[in-house]
Amino acid sequence: MRCHNPNSLAALLETAVSTHSALLGRAVHAYIIKTIANPVPSFLSNHLINMYSKLDLPNLAELVLQFTPVQSRTVVTYTALISGHVQNGHFTSAFFQFADMRRERILPNDFTFPCLFKALASLHMPVTGKQVHALALKSGQIHDVFVGCSAFDMYSKTGLKDEAEKMFDEMPERNVATWNAYISNAVLGGRSRNAIEGFIELRRGGGEPNSITFCVFLNACSDSLLLELGRQVHGFLVRSGFDGNVSVSNGLIDFYGKCEEELQGLELGRSVHAVAVKACVEGNIFVGSALVDMYGKCGNIEDAEIAFNEMPERNLVCWNAMIGGYAHQGHADMAVALFEEMTSSRCEVMPNYVTLVCVLSACSRAGAVKKGMEIFESMRQRYGIEPGAEHYACIVDLLGRAGMVERAYEFIKEMPIRPTISVWGALLNACRVYGKPDLGKISADNLFKLDPKDSGNHVLLSNMFAAAGRWEEADLVRKEMKVVGIKKGAGCSWISVKNRVHVFQAKDTFHERNSEIQAMLTELREKMKAAGYIPDTNFALYDLEEEEKIVEVGYHSEKIALAFGLIAIPPGVPIRITKNLRICGDCHSAFKVISGIVGREIIVRDNNRFHRFRDGHCSCRDYW
């Protein structure tokens, strides 16, 4: 290497950064030491520090800093070091370097502050964040659009909602990065509506969204299952030329999958897993997290655990996916144990809004009332997370499932926020389970106000009255549905066999193998009767004679799907059924008996959770 021009050497160091070549960077450094007398010009020292810190060689970067005379150190010197530390996740080191910088009476600039706020957000240090905010305010740099945006992001991520809102309102200028921070933090905080409103405000102001905007906005649409709105955004991003962007395309796939519930394709997922192994990327933190999430959502908790345990490193998404997988299976003890491991001093991973929803949901589904209340009450003080609508809904569900229906109602009345659809829905379901039609009517009336077109709430109330023998009131609810033009969504169950999806409705006789299905249903009824099984006709929910009720519950869609699975899927292979509504109590009891009779594992994914039936038992332990 023959180059005595300092500017050319600086350019080579920049090339080392852009090509991620530590070898080139060290060679240039060696040449500088050999050919340039000490002290090295300060701007070359800055380039060396920037190169080493960006290439995640912090010890070498700090060594260069030590050999740089104090009088030659500037804000550029320290900002290069701090930004490199932050970029590579060394947040504590970044803050210590900032402290050294201030001891040398060097003021941070508009590049330093965003790095600091990001580090403090990751370290969950809101008090120190306020101090840095005050310094930015005192130096007159808080009004810089990037400094203000990073301060807002810090407050949002550390749970200081009021400070974040004030920071956002006081910004004199908002660019697309500002709106992206606003939208993404609203999504992370479970405030999908705020995220949507932010996107609309961005467009009203003439702002042009970028790929990040589209990705986070699609997350907001998928979290609230806003299929039509998401489709409009899809059209808009195609017109804007972002349909070829990989991140946006992934966001679209995720959105449509969540909104349409596209099927838990375990075999397809395994095929993709095999491709990932062949490509040697299964150890990648993002691929690994996706595998954990996929297996958990497909109900295969064992493979989810294997994928989780084999990950060389884990991020928050991975922990949330595993905890969520346990929650869907009803394994509260496992979910709570993993949550405690995650937040222990050994792992030091801070939970977020979603983590607490997952663990509270697990407690709810397993009846762990005491533990669930302890976690809920510790959210603010221990984790700095303000409870949101989803957390309150989990607690209402927790109390309601445990039979504490009146206490759940009192809890709702004491909520500091307006009860949402999910909150009243949780209470309505508890009223259904424990036969509380009068309180159920209160829940339903509130749901009708919030979402008057949802047929599910009307049907649930009607069924509740029917189960209590209050047929006139049940009929009245059905008549009211017709008057306002509400149509009941058809319940259905489906099963995938040889890459083909077979869908069944109650009393379905249209399948090409119907004669075999009916024969299997008859055979199962005879064997169940011999085993002492008696159908629960309370789930017929029609004013019929007893024999008619027995026939009615005998032809529910999930039973027909099971009969087809038994004739179409080879022995020894688990039968996987998905239902768009909650599995009925009679079918649940029947599947337990059938699993013992036929010696098969039966997995049912309803609209609430997984049920794994084996040897006459269900994974939910009859608590659902």
Coordinates of C-alpha atoms in Angstrom, one line a residue:
M1 CA 0.0 0.0 0.0
R2 CA 1.6 3.3 -1.1
C3 CA -0.6 6.3 -0.1
H4 CA 0.6 9.3 1.8
N5 CA -2.5 11.5 1.3
P6 CA -4.5 11.6 4.6
N7 CA -7.7 12.1 2.7
S8 CA -7.1 8.9 0.7
L9 CA -6.4 7.0 3.9
A10 CA -9.7 8.3 5.4
A11 CA -11.5 7.1 2.2
L12 CA -10.0 3.7 2.6
L13 CA -11.2 3.5 6.2
E14 CA -14.7 4.4 5.1
T15 CA -14.4 1.6 2.5
A16 CA -13.5 -0.8 5.3
V17 CA -16.7 0.2 7.1
S18 CA -18.9 -0.1 4.1
T19 CA -17.5 -3.5 3.1
H20 CA -17.3 -4.8 6.7
S21 CA -13.7 -5.5 6.2
A22 CA -11.8 -5.4 9.5
L23 CA -8.7 -6.8 7.6
L24 CA -8.6 -3.7 5.3
G25 CA -9.2 -1.4 8.3
R26 CA -6.3 -2.8 10.3
A27 CA -4.0 -2.7 7.3
V28 CA -4.7 1.0 6.8
H29 CA -4.2 1.6 10.5
A30 CA -0.8 -0.2 10.4
Y31 CA 0.1 1.9 7.4
I32 CA -0.8 5.1 9.2
I33 CA 1.3 4.1 12.2
K34 CA 4.2 3.3 9.9
T35 CA 4.2 6.4 7.7
I36 CA 2.6 9.2 9.7
A37 CA 4.4 10.7 12.7
N38 CA 2.6 10.9 16.1
P39 CA 0.3 12.4 16.9
V40 CA -2.0 11.1 14.2
P41 CA -4.1 13.9 12.8
S42 CA -7.3 14.2 14.7
F43 CA -9.6 13.6 11.7
L44 CA -7.8 10.3 10.9
S45 CA -8.1 9.3 14.6
N46 CA -11.8 10.0 14.3
H47 CA -12.0 7.8 11.2
L48 CA -10.1 5.0 12.9
I49 CA -12.4 5.2 16.0
N50 CA -15.5 5.2 13.7
M51 CA -14.2 2.2 11.7
Y52 CA -13.4 0.1 14.7
S53 CA -16.6 0.9 16.6
K54 CA -18.8 0.3 13.5
L55 CA -17.1 -3.1 12.9
D56 CA -17.8 -4.1 16.5
L57 CA -14.2 -3.9 17.7
P58 CA -14.9 -1.6 20.7
N59 CA -11.6 -2.4 22.5
L60 CA -9.6 -1.2 19.6
A61 CA -11.8 1.9 19.1
E62 CA -11.3 2.8 22.8
L63 CA -7.5 2.1 22.5
V64 CA -7.3 4.6 19.6
L65 CA -9.2 7.1 21.8
Q66 CA -6.7 6.7 24.6
F67 CA -3.8 7.6 22.2
T68 CA -5.7 10.6 20.9
P69 CA -4.6 13.7 22.9
V70 CA -7.3 15.2 25.0
Q71 CA -7.1 18.5 23.3
S72 CA -7.7 16.9 20.0
R73 CA -10.8 15.1 21.0
T74 CA -14.1 16.6 19.7
V75 CA -17.8 15.9 19.6
V76 CA -17.1 14.0 16.3
T77 CA -14.6 11.8 18.1
Y78 CA -17.0 10.7 20.8
T79 CA -20.0 10.6 18.6
A80 CA -18.2 8.1 16.3
L81 CA -17.5 5.9 19.3
I82 CA -21.0 6.2 20.9
S83 CA -22.8 5.6 17.6
G84 CA -20.7 2.5 16.9
H85 CA -21.4 1.1 20.4
V86 CA -25.2 1.8 20.0
Q87 CA -25.2 0.2 16.5
N88 CA -23.7 -3.0 17.9
G89 CA -25.9 -3.1 21.0
H90 CA -23.2 -2.0 23.5
F91 CA -25.6 0.4 25.2
T92 CA -23.9 0.6 28.6
S93 CA -20.5 1.3 27.1
A94 CA -22.1 4.0 24.9
F95 CA -23.5 5.7 28.0
F96 CA -20.1 5.5 29.8
Q97 CA -18.4 7.1 26.8
F98 CA -21.0 9.9 27.0
A99 CA -20.1 10.4 30.6
D100 CA -16.4 10.7 29.8
M101 CA -17.3 13.1 27.0
R102 CA -19.2 15.4 29.4
R103 CA -16.3 15.2 31.9
E104 CA -14.1 16.7 29.2
R105 CA -16.7 19.4 28.8
I106 CA -17.6 18.5 25.2
L107 CA -21.2 19.2 24.3
P108 CA -23.1 16.6 22.3
N109 CA -24.5 17.5 18.9
D110 CA -27.6 16.6 16.8
F111 CA -25.9 13.3 15.9
T112 CA -24.9 12.4 19.5
F113 CA -28.4 12.9 21.1
P114 CA -30.3 10.3 18.9
C115 CA -27.7 7.7 19.7
L116 CA -27.9 8.5 23.5
F117 CA -31.7 8.3 23.5
K118 CA -31.7 5.0 21.7
A119 CA -29.2 3.6 24.2
L120 CA -31.3 4.8 27.2
A121 CA -34.4 3.4 25.7
S122 CA -32.8 0.0 25.3
L123 CA -31.4 0.2 28.9
H124 CA -34.8 1.3 30.1
M125 CA -33.5 4.4 31.9
P126 CA -36.2 7.0 31.6
V127 CA -34.9 9.2 34.5
T128 CA -31.5 9.5 32.8
G129 CA -33.4 10.0 29.6
K130 CA -35.1 13.1 31.1
Q131 CA -31.7 14.5 32.1
V132 CA -30.4 14.1 28.6
H133 CA -33.6 15.6 27.3
A134 CA -33.0 18.6 29.5
L135 CA -29.4 18.9 28.1
A136 CA -30.8 18.8 24.6
L137 CA -33.3 21.5 25.5
K138 CA -30.7 23.7 27.1
S139 CA -28.4 23.4 24.1
G140 CA -31.3 24.3 21.8
Q141 CA -31.1 21.0 19.9
I142 CA -34.3 19.4 21.0
H143 CA -36.1 21.1 18.1
D144 CA -34.0 19.3 15.6
V145 CA -36.4 16.8 13.9
F146 CA -34.1 13.8 14.5
V147 CA -33.3 14.7 18.1
G148 CA -36.9 15.3 19.0
C149 CA -38.0 12.1 17.3
S150 CA -35.4 10.0 19.2
A151 CA -36.5 11.6 22.5
F152 CA -40.1 10.8 21.7
D153 CA -39.1 7.2 20.9
M154 CA -37.2 6.9 24.2
Y155 CA -40.2 8.1 26.2
S156 CA -42.5 5.7 24.4
K157 CA -40.3 2.7 24.8
T158 CA -39.7 3.4 28.6
G159 CA -43.4 3.6 29.3
L160 CA -43.6 7.4 29.9
K161 CA -46.7 7.9 27.8
D162 CA -47.6 11.4 29.0
E163 CA -44.0 12.7 28.4
A164 CA -44.0 11.0 24.9
E165 CA -47.3 12.7 24.0
K166 CA -46.1 16.1 25.2
M167 CA -42.8 15.6 23.3
F168 CA -44.7 14.7 20.1
D169 CA -47.1 17.6 20.4
E170 CA -44.3 20.1 20.9
M171 CA -42.3 19.1 17.8
P172 CA -42.1 22.0 15.4
E173 CA -41.4 19.7 12.5
R174 CA -42.4 16.1 11.8
N175 CA -40.7 14.0 9.1
V176 CA -41.5 10.5 8.0
A177 CA -39.1 9.1 10.6
T178 CA -41.1 10.9 13.3
W179 CA -44.3 9.4 12.1
N180 CA -42.7 6.0 11.8
A181 CA -41.7 6.2 15.4
Y182 CA -45.2 7.3 16.4
I183 CA -46.9 4.5 14.5
S184 CA -44.5 1.8 15.5
N185 CA -44.7 2.7 19.2
A186 CA -48.5 2.8 19.1
V187 CA -48.4 -0.7 17.6
L188 CA -46.0 -2.0 20.2
G189 CA -48.1 -0.4 22.9
G190 CA -51.3 -2.2 21.7
R191 CA -52.8 1.1 20.4
S192 CA -53.6 0.1 16.8
R193 CA -56.2 2.8 16.4
N194 CA -53.6 5.5 17.3
A195 CA -51.2 4.0 14.8
I196 CA -53.9 4.2 12.1
E197 CA -54.7 7.8 13.0
G198 CA -51.0 8.6 12.8
F199 CA -50.8 7.2 9.3
I200 CA -53.8 9.2 8.2
E201 CA -52.3 12.4 9.7
L202 CA -49.0 11.7 7.8
R203 CA -50.9 11.5 4.5
R204 CA -53.0 14.6 5.3
G205 CA -49.9 16.6 5.8
G206 CA -48.6 15.6 2.4
G207 CA -46.0 13.1 3.9
E208 CA -44.8 10.2 1.7
P209 CA -44.6 6.9 3.6
N210 CA -41.6 4.7 3.1
S211 CA -41.1 0.9 3.5
I212 CA -40.9 1.2 7.3
T213 CA -44.2 3.1 7.4
F214 CA -46.0 0.5 5.4
C215 CA -44.6 -2.4 7.5
V216 CA -45.6 -0.9 10.8
F217 CA -49.0 0.2 9.5
L218 CA -49.7 -3.3 8.2
N219 CA -48.9 -4.5 11.7
A220 CA -51.6 -2.2 13.1
C221 CA -54.1 -3.5 10.6
S222 CA -53.3 -7.1 11.4
D223 CA -53.4 -6.6 15.2
S224 CA -56.9 -5.2 14.9
L225 CA -57.9 -7.6 12.1
L226 CA -58.8 -4.7 9.8
L227 CA -58.9 -6.6 6.6
E228 CA -60.5 -4.0 4.3
L229 CA -58.3 -1.2 5.5
G230 CA -55.2 -3.4 5.0
R231 CA -56.3 -4.1 1.5
Q232 CA -56.6 -0.4 0.7
V233 CA -53.1 0.1 2.0
H234 CA -52.0 -2.8 -0.2
G235 CA -53.4 -1.0 -3.2
F236 CA -51.7 2.2 -2.2
L237 CA -48.3 0.7 -1.7
V238 CA -48.5 -1.0 -5.1
R239 CA -49.2 2.4 -6.7
S240 CA -46.3 3.8 -4.7
G241 CA -43.9 1.2 -6.0
F242 CA -43.2 -0.6 -2.7
D243 CA -44.8 -4.0 -3.7
G244 CA -41.3 -5.3 -4.7
N245 CA -39.7 -4.4 -1.3
V246 CA -38.9 -7.6 0.6
S247 CA -39.8 -6.2 4.0
V248 CA -43.1 -4.8 2.8
S249 CA -43.9 -8.1 1.0
N250 CA -43.3 -10.0 4.3
G251 CA -45.5 -7.5 6.1
L252 CA -48.3 -8.2 3.6
I253 CA -48.0 -12.0 4.0
D254 CA -48.1 -11.6 7.8
F255 CA -51.1 -9.2 7.6
Y256 CA -53.2 -11.5 5.3
G257 CA -52.3 -14.5 7.4
K258 CA -53.4 -12.9 10.6
C259 CA -56.6 -11.3 9.2
E260 CA -57.8 -14.3 7.2
E261 CA -56.4 -17.0 9.6
E262 CA -54.7 -18.6 6.0
L263 CA -54.3 -22.3 7.9
Q264 CA -51.8 -23.5 10.5
G265 CA -49.9 -25.4 7.8
L266 CA -47.6 -27.5 10.0
E267 CA -46.3 -29.7 7.1
L268 CA -45.7 -26.7 4.9
G269 CA -43.9 -25.0 7.9
R270 CA -41.7 -28.1 8.3
S271 CA -40.8 -28.0 4.7
V272 CA -39.8 -24.4 5.0
H273 CA -37.8 -25.3 8.1
A274 CA -36.0 -27.9 6.1
V275 CA -35.1 -25.3 3.5
A276 CA -33.8 -23.0 6.2
V277 CA -31.6 -25.9 7.5
K278 CA -30.2 -26.6 4.0
A279 CA -29.4 -22.9 3.6
C280 CA -27.7 -22.9 7.0
V281 CA -29.8 -20.0 8.3
E282 CA -31.9 -21.7 11.0
G283 CA -29.5 -20.3 13.6
N284 CA -30.3 -16.8 12.5
I285 CA -32.1 -15.0 15.3
F286 CA -35.0 -13.8 13.0
V287 CA -35.4 -17.2 11.3
G288 CA -35.3 -19.0 14.7
S289 CA -37.9 -16.7 16.2
A290 CA -40.1 -17.3 13.2
L291 CA -39.8 -21.1 13.6
V292 CA -40.7 -20.9 17.3
D293 CA -43.7 -18.7 16.4
M294 CA -44.8 -21.0 13.6
Y295 CA -44.6 -24.3 15.6
G296 CA -46.3 -22.6 18.6
K297 CA -49.2 -21.3 16.4
C298 CA -49.5 -24.8 14.7
G299 CA -50.0 -26.4 18.2
N300 CA -46.7 -28.3 18.0
I301 CA -45.3 -27.1 21.3
E302 CA -42.5 -29.8 21.4
D303 CA -41.0 -28.6 18.1
A304 CA -41.4 -25.0 19.2
E305 CA -39.3 -25.9 22.4
I306 CA -36.6 -27.6 20.2
A307 CA -36.3 -24.6 18.0
F308 CA -36.2 -22.3 21.0
N309 CA -33.6 -24.3 22.8
E310 CA -31.4 -24.6 19.8
M311 CA -31.2 -20.8 19.2
P312 CA -27.7 -19.5 19.9
E313 CA -29.2 -16.1 20.9
R314 CA -32.7 -15.0 21.6
N315 CA -34.5 -11.7 21.1
L316 CA -37.7 -10.4 22.7
V317 CA -39.8 -11.7 19.7
C318 CA -38.5 -15.2 20.3
W319 CA -39.3 -15.1 24.1
N320 CA -42.8 -13.8 23.3
A321 CA -43.4 -16.5 20.7
M322 CA -42.5 -19.3 23.2
I323 CA -44.5 -17.8 26.0
G324 CA -47.5 -17.3 23.6
G325 CA -47.2 -20.9 22.5
Y326 CA -47.4 -22.1 26.1
A327 CA -50.4 -19.8 26.6
H328 CA -52.3 -21.2 23.7
Q329 CA -51.7 -24.7 25.0
G330 CA -52.9 -23.8 28.5
H331 CA -49.5 -24.5 30.1
A332 CA -49.5 -21.6 32.5
D333 CA -46.7 -23.0 34.7
M334 CA -44.4 -23.3 31.7
A335 CA -45.3 -19.8 30.5
V336 CA -44.8 -18.2 33.9
A337 CA -41.5 -20.1 34.4
L338 CA -40.2 -18.9 31.0
F339 CA -41.3 -15.4 31.8
E340 CA -39.4 -15.4 35.1
E341 CA -36.3 -16.9 33.4
M342 CA -36.5 -14.1 30.7
T343 CA -36.7 -11.3 33.3
S344 CA -34.1 -12.9 35.6
S345 CA -30.7 -11.3 36.1
R346 CA -29.2 -14.1 34.0
C347 CA -31.1 -13.1 30.8
E348 CA -32.0 -9.4 31.6
V349 CA -34.5 -9.2 28.8
M350 CA -37.1 -6.5 29.5
P351 CA -40.7 -7.6 28.7
N352 CA -42.9 -5.4 26.6
Y353 CA -46.6 -4.9 26.2
V354 CA -47.1 -8.1 24.2
T355 CA -45.1 -10.2 26.7
L356 CA -47.4 -9.3 29.5
V357 CA -50.5 -10.0 27.4
C358 CA -49.1 -13.5 26.6
V359 CA -48.2 -14.4 30.2
L360 CA -51.5 -13.0 31.6
S361 CA -53.4 -14.9 28.9
A362 CA -51.6 -18.1 30.0
C363 CA -52.6 -17.5 33.6
S364 CA -56.2 -16.9 32.5
R365 CA -56.4 -20.1 30.5
A366 CA -55.0 -22.2 33.4
G367 CA -57.0 -20.6 36.2
A368 CA -53.8 -19.2 37.9
V369 CA -55.7 -16.3 39.5
K370 CA -53.3 -15.4 42.2
K371 CA -50.2 -15.5 40.0
G372 CA -52.0 -13.5 37.2
M373 CA -53.1 -10.8 39.6
E374 CA -49.5 -10.6 41.0
I375 CA -48.1 -10.1 37.6
F376 CA -50.8 -7.6 36.6
E377 CA -50.2 -5.5 39.7
S378 CA -46.5 -5.4 39.2
M379 CA -46.6 -4.1 35.6
R380 CA -46.1 -0.4 36.3
Q381 CA -43.6 -0.5 39.1
R382 CA -41.5 -3.4 38.1
Y383 CA -41.5 -3.2 34.3
G384 CA -42.7 0.4 33.6
I385 CA -45.5 -0.8 31.4
E386 CA -48.9 0.9 31.7
P387 CA -51.7 -1.7 31.5
G388 CA -53.7 -1.5 28.3
A389 CA -57.1 -2.8 27.1
E390 CA -55.6 -6.2 26.3
H391 CA -54.2 -6.6 29.9
Y392 CA -57.5 -5.6 31.4
A393 CA -59.3 -8.1 29.2
C394 CA -57.0 -10.8 30.4
I395 CA -57.8 -10.1 34.0
V396 CA -61.6 -10.0 33.3
D397 CA -61.1 -13.4 31.5
L398 CA -59.0 -14.7 34.4
L399 CA -61.6 -13.9 37.0
G400 CA -64.5 -14.9 34.8
R401 CA -63.1 -18.3 33.9
A402 CA -62.5 -19.0 37.6
G403 CA -66.2 -18.4 38.4
M404 CA -65.6 -15.0 39.9
V405 CA -68.1 -13.4 37.5
E406 CA -69.4 -10.7 39.8
R407 CA -65.8 -9.7 40.8
A408 CA -64.9 -9.5 37.1
Y409 CA -67.8 -7.1 36.6
E410 CA -66.7 -5.0 39.6
F411 CA -63.1 -4.9 38.1
I412 CA -64.5 -3.6 34.8
K413 CA -66.4 -0.8 36.7
E414 CA -63.1 0.2 38.4
M415 CA -61.0 0.3 35.2
P416 CA -59.3 3.7 34.6
I417 CA -59.9 3.3 30.8
R418 CA -63.0 2.8 28.8
P419 CA -63.8 -1.0 28.6
T420 CA -63.2 -2.3 25.1
I421 CA -64.9 -5.0 23.0
S422 CA -62.4 -7.6 24.3
V423 CA -63.2 -6.7 27.9
W424 CA -67.0 -7.0 27.6
G425 CA -66.5 -10.1 25.4
A426 CA -64.5 -11.8 28.2
L427 CA -67.3 -11.1 30.7
L428 CA -70.0 -12.2 28.3
N429 CA -68.2 -15.5 27.8
A430 CA -67.9 -16.0 31.6
C431 CA -71.6 -15.4 31.9
R432 CA -72.2 -18.0 29.3
V433 CA -70.1 -20.6 31.0
Y434 CA -71.4 -20.0 34.5
G435 CA -75.1 -19.3 33.6
K436 CA -75.4 -15.7 34.4
P437 CA -77.9 -14.4 31.8
D438 CA -78.8 -11.2 33.5
L439 CA -75.2 -10.0 33.9
G440 CA -74.6 -11.4 30.4
K441 CA -77.3 -9.1 29.1
I442 CA -75.4 -6.1 30.6
S443 CA -72.3 -7.3 28.8
A444 CA -74.1 -7.9 25.5
D445 CA -75.7 -4.4 25.6
N446 CA -72.3 -2.8 26.0
L447 CA -71.0 -4.9 23.1
F448 CA -74.0 -4.0 20.9
K449 CA -73.1 -0.3 21.4
L450 CA -69.4 -0.8 20.6
D451 CA -69.9 -3.1 17.7
P452 CA -73.6 -3.3 16.7
K453 CA -73.0 -5.4 13.5
D454 CA -71.1 -8.3 15.2
S455 CA -73.4 -11.4 14.9
G456 CA -71.3 -13.4 17.4
N457 CA -72.4 -11.3 20.5
H458 CA -76.1 -11.6 19.5
V459 CA -75.8 -15.3 19.0
L460 CA -73.9 -15.8 22.3
L461 CA -76.6 -13.9 24.2
S462 CA -79.4 -15.9 22.4
N463 CA -77.7 -19.2 23.2
M464 CA -77.2 -18.1 26.8
F465 CA -81.0 -17.5 27.2
A466 CA -81.7 -20.8 25.4
A467 CA -79.4 -22.7 27.8
A468 CA -81.3 -21.2 30.7
G469 CA -84.6 -22.2 29.2
R470 CA -85.6 -18.6 28.5
W471 CA -86.7 -19.4 25.0
E472 CA -88.8 -16.3 24.4
E473 CA -85.9 -14.0 25.2
A474 CA -83.6 -16.1 23.0
D475 CA -86.1 -15.8 20.1
L476 CA -86.4 -12.0 20.7
V477 CA -82.6 -11.6 20.3
R478 CA -82.7 -13.6 17.0
K479 CA -85.6 -11.4 15.7
E480 CA -83.7 -8.2 16.6
M481 CA -80.8 -9.5 14.5
K482 CA -83.1 -9.9 11.5
V483 CA -84.6 -6.4 12.0
V484 CA -81.3 -4.7 11.9
G485 CA -79.9 -6.9 9.1
I486 CA -77.4 -8.9 11.1
K487 CA -76.6 -12.3 9.6
K488 CA -75.1 -15.1 11.7
G489 CA -71.7 -16.2 10.5
A490 CA -71.7 -19.9 9.6
G491 CA -69.7 -22.1 12.0
C492 CA -67.3 -24.5 10.2
S493 CA -64.4 -26.8 10.7
W494 CA -61.7 -27.8 8.3
I495 CA -59.0 -30.3 8.0
S496 CA -56.0 -30.6 5.6
V497 CA -55.3 -33.9 3.9
K498 CA -52.7 -34.4 1.2
N499 CA -52.4 -30.6 0.5
R500 CA -56.2 -30.2 0.1
V501 CA -58.4 -28.4 2.6
H502 CA -61.7 -30.0 3.4
V503 CA -64.3 -27.7 5.0
F504 CA -67.4 -28.9 6.9
Q505 CA -70.5 -27.2 8.3
A506 CA -73.0 -28.7 10.8
K507 CA -75.2 -31.5 9.3
D508 CA -72.9 -31.4 6.2
T509 CA -73.7 -34.2 3.7
F510 CA -72.0 -32.8 0.6
H511 CA -68.6 -34.3 0.8
E512 CA -67.6 -36.7 -1.9
R513 CA -66.9 -39.4 0.8
N514 CA -70.1 -38.6 2.7
S515 CA -71.2 -42.2 2.9
E516 CA -68.0 -43.2 4.6
I517 CA -68.2 -40.2 6.9
Q518 CA -71.7 -41.1 8.0
A519 CA -70.7 -44.7 8.6
M520 CA -67.8 -43.6 10.8
L521 CA -70.1 -41.2 12.8
T522 CA -72.5 -44.1 13.4
E523 CA -69.6 -46.4 14.4
L524 CA -68.2 -43.8 16.8
R525 CA -71.6 -43.2 18.4
E526 CA -72.1 -46.9 19.1
K527 CA -68.6 -47.2 20.6
M528 CA -69.1 -44.1 22.7
K529 CA -72.4 -45.3 24.0
A530 CA -70.8 -48.7 24.9
A531 CA -68.1 -46.7 26.8
G532 CA -70.9 -44.9 28.8
Y533 CA -70.8 -41.6 27.0
I534 CA -74.1 -39.6 27.2
P535 CA -74.5 -36.6 24.8
D536 CA -74.9 -33.2 26.4
T537 CA -78.1 -31.9 24.8
N538 CA -77.7 -28.5 26.4
F539 CA -75.5 -27.6 23.5
A540 CA -78.3 -28.2 21.0
L541 CA -79.7 -24.7 22.0
Y542 CA -83.0 -25.2 20.2
D543 CA -86.4 -25.8 21.7
L544 CA -86.5 -29.4 20.5
E545 CA -87.5 -32.8 21.9
E546 CA -84.7 -34.7 23.6
E547 CA -84.1 -37.2 20.8
E548 CA -83.9 -34.4 18.3
K549 CA -81.4 -32.6 20.5
I550 CA -79.2 -35.8 20.5
V551 CA -79.2 -35.8 16.7
E552 CA -78.5 -32.1 16.7
V553 CA -75.3 -32.2 18.7
G554 CA -74.2 -35.4 16.9
Y555 CA -73.7 -33.6 13.6
H556 CA -71.6 -30.6 14.7
S557 CA -69.0 -29.6 12.1
E558 CA -66.0 -30.6 14.2
K559 CA -67.4 -34.1 14.7
I560 CA -67.9 -34.5 10.9
A561 CA -64.3 -33.2 10.3
L562 CA -63.0 -35.8 12.9
A563 CA -64.9 -38.6 11.2
F564 CA -63.4 -37.6 7.8
G565 CA -59.9 -37.4 9.4
L566 CA -60.3 -40.9 10.8
I567 CA -61.0 -42.4 7.4
A568 CA -58.6 -40.3 5.4
I569 CA -55.5 -40.0 7.6
P570 CA -53.3 -43.0 8.2
P571 CA -53.2 -44.6 11.7
G572 CA -50.7 -43.1 14.1
V573 CA -50.7 -39.7 12.5
P574 CA -52.3 -36.9 14.6
I575 CA -55.6 -35.5 13.3
R576 CA -55.5 -31.7 13.2
I577 CA -58.8 -29.8 13.0
T578 CA -59.4 -26.1 12.9
K579 CA -62.7 -24.4 13.8
N580 CA -63.7 -20.8 13.3
L581 CA -65.8 -20.7 16.5
R582 CA -65.2 -22.1 20.0
I583 CA -65.5 -25.9 20.2
C584 CA -68.8 -26.8 21.9
G585 CA -68.9 -28.6 25.3
D586 CA -70.4 -31.7 23.9
C587 CA -67.8 -32.0 21.1
H588 CA -65.1 -31.4 23.7
S589 CA -66.4 -34.2 25.9
A590 CA -66.9 -36.5 22.9
F591 CA -63.4 -35.9 21.6
K592 CA -61.9 -37.0 24.9
V593 CA -63.7 -40.3 24.8
I594 CA -63.0 -40.8 21.1
S595 CA -59.2 -40.2 21.5
G596 CA -59.2 -43.1 24.0
I597 CA -61.4 -45.4 21.8
V598 CA -59.4 -44.9 18.6
G599 CA -56.0 -44.5 20.2
R600 CA -55.3 -41.3 18.2
E601 CA -54.0 -37.8 19.1
I602 CA -56.6 -35.2 18.1
I603 CA -55.6 -31.6 18.0
V604 CA -58.4 -28.9 17.7
R605 CA -57.6 -25.3 17.1
D606 CA -60.7 -23.2 17.8
N607 CA -60.9 -19.4 17.8
N608 CA -59.6 -19.3 21.3
R609 CA -56.9 -21.9 21.9
F610 CA -55.5 -25.4 21.1
H611 CA -57.0 -28.6 22.6
R612 CA -54.9 -31.7 22.4
F613 CA -56.9 -34.9 23.1
R614 CA -55.0 -38.0 24.1
D615 CA -56.0 -41.1 25.9
G616 CA -59.3 -39.7 27.1
H617 CA -57.8 -36.3 28.3
C618 CA -57.4 -32.8 27.0
S619 CA -54.5 -30.5 27.4
C620 CA -56.8 -27.8 28.7
R621 CA -57.7 -29.9 31.7
D622 CA -61.4 -29.0 31.0
Y623 CA -60.6 -25.4 31.8
W624 CA -61.5 -23.4 28.8

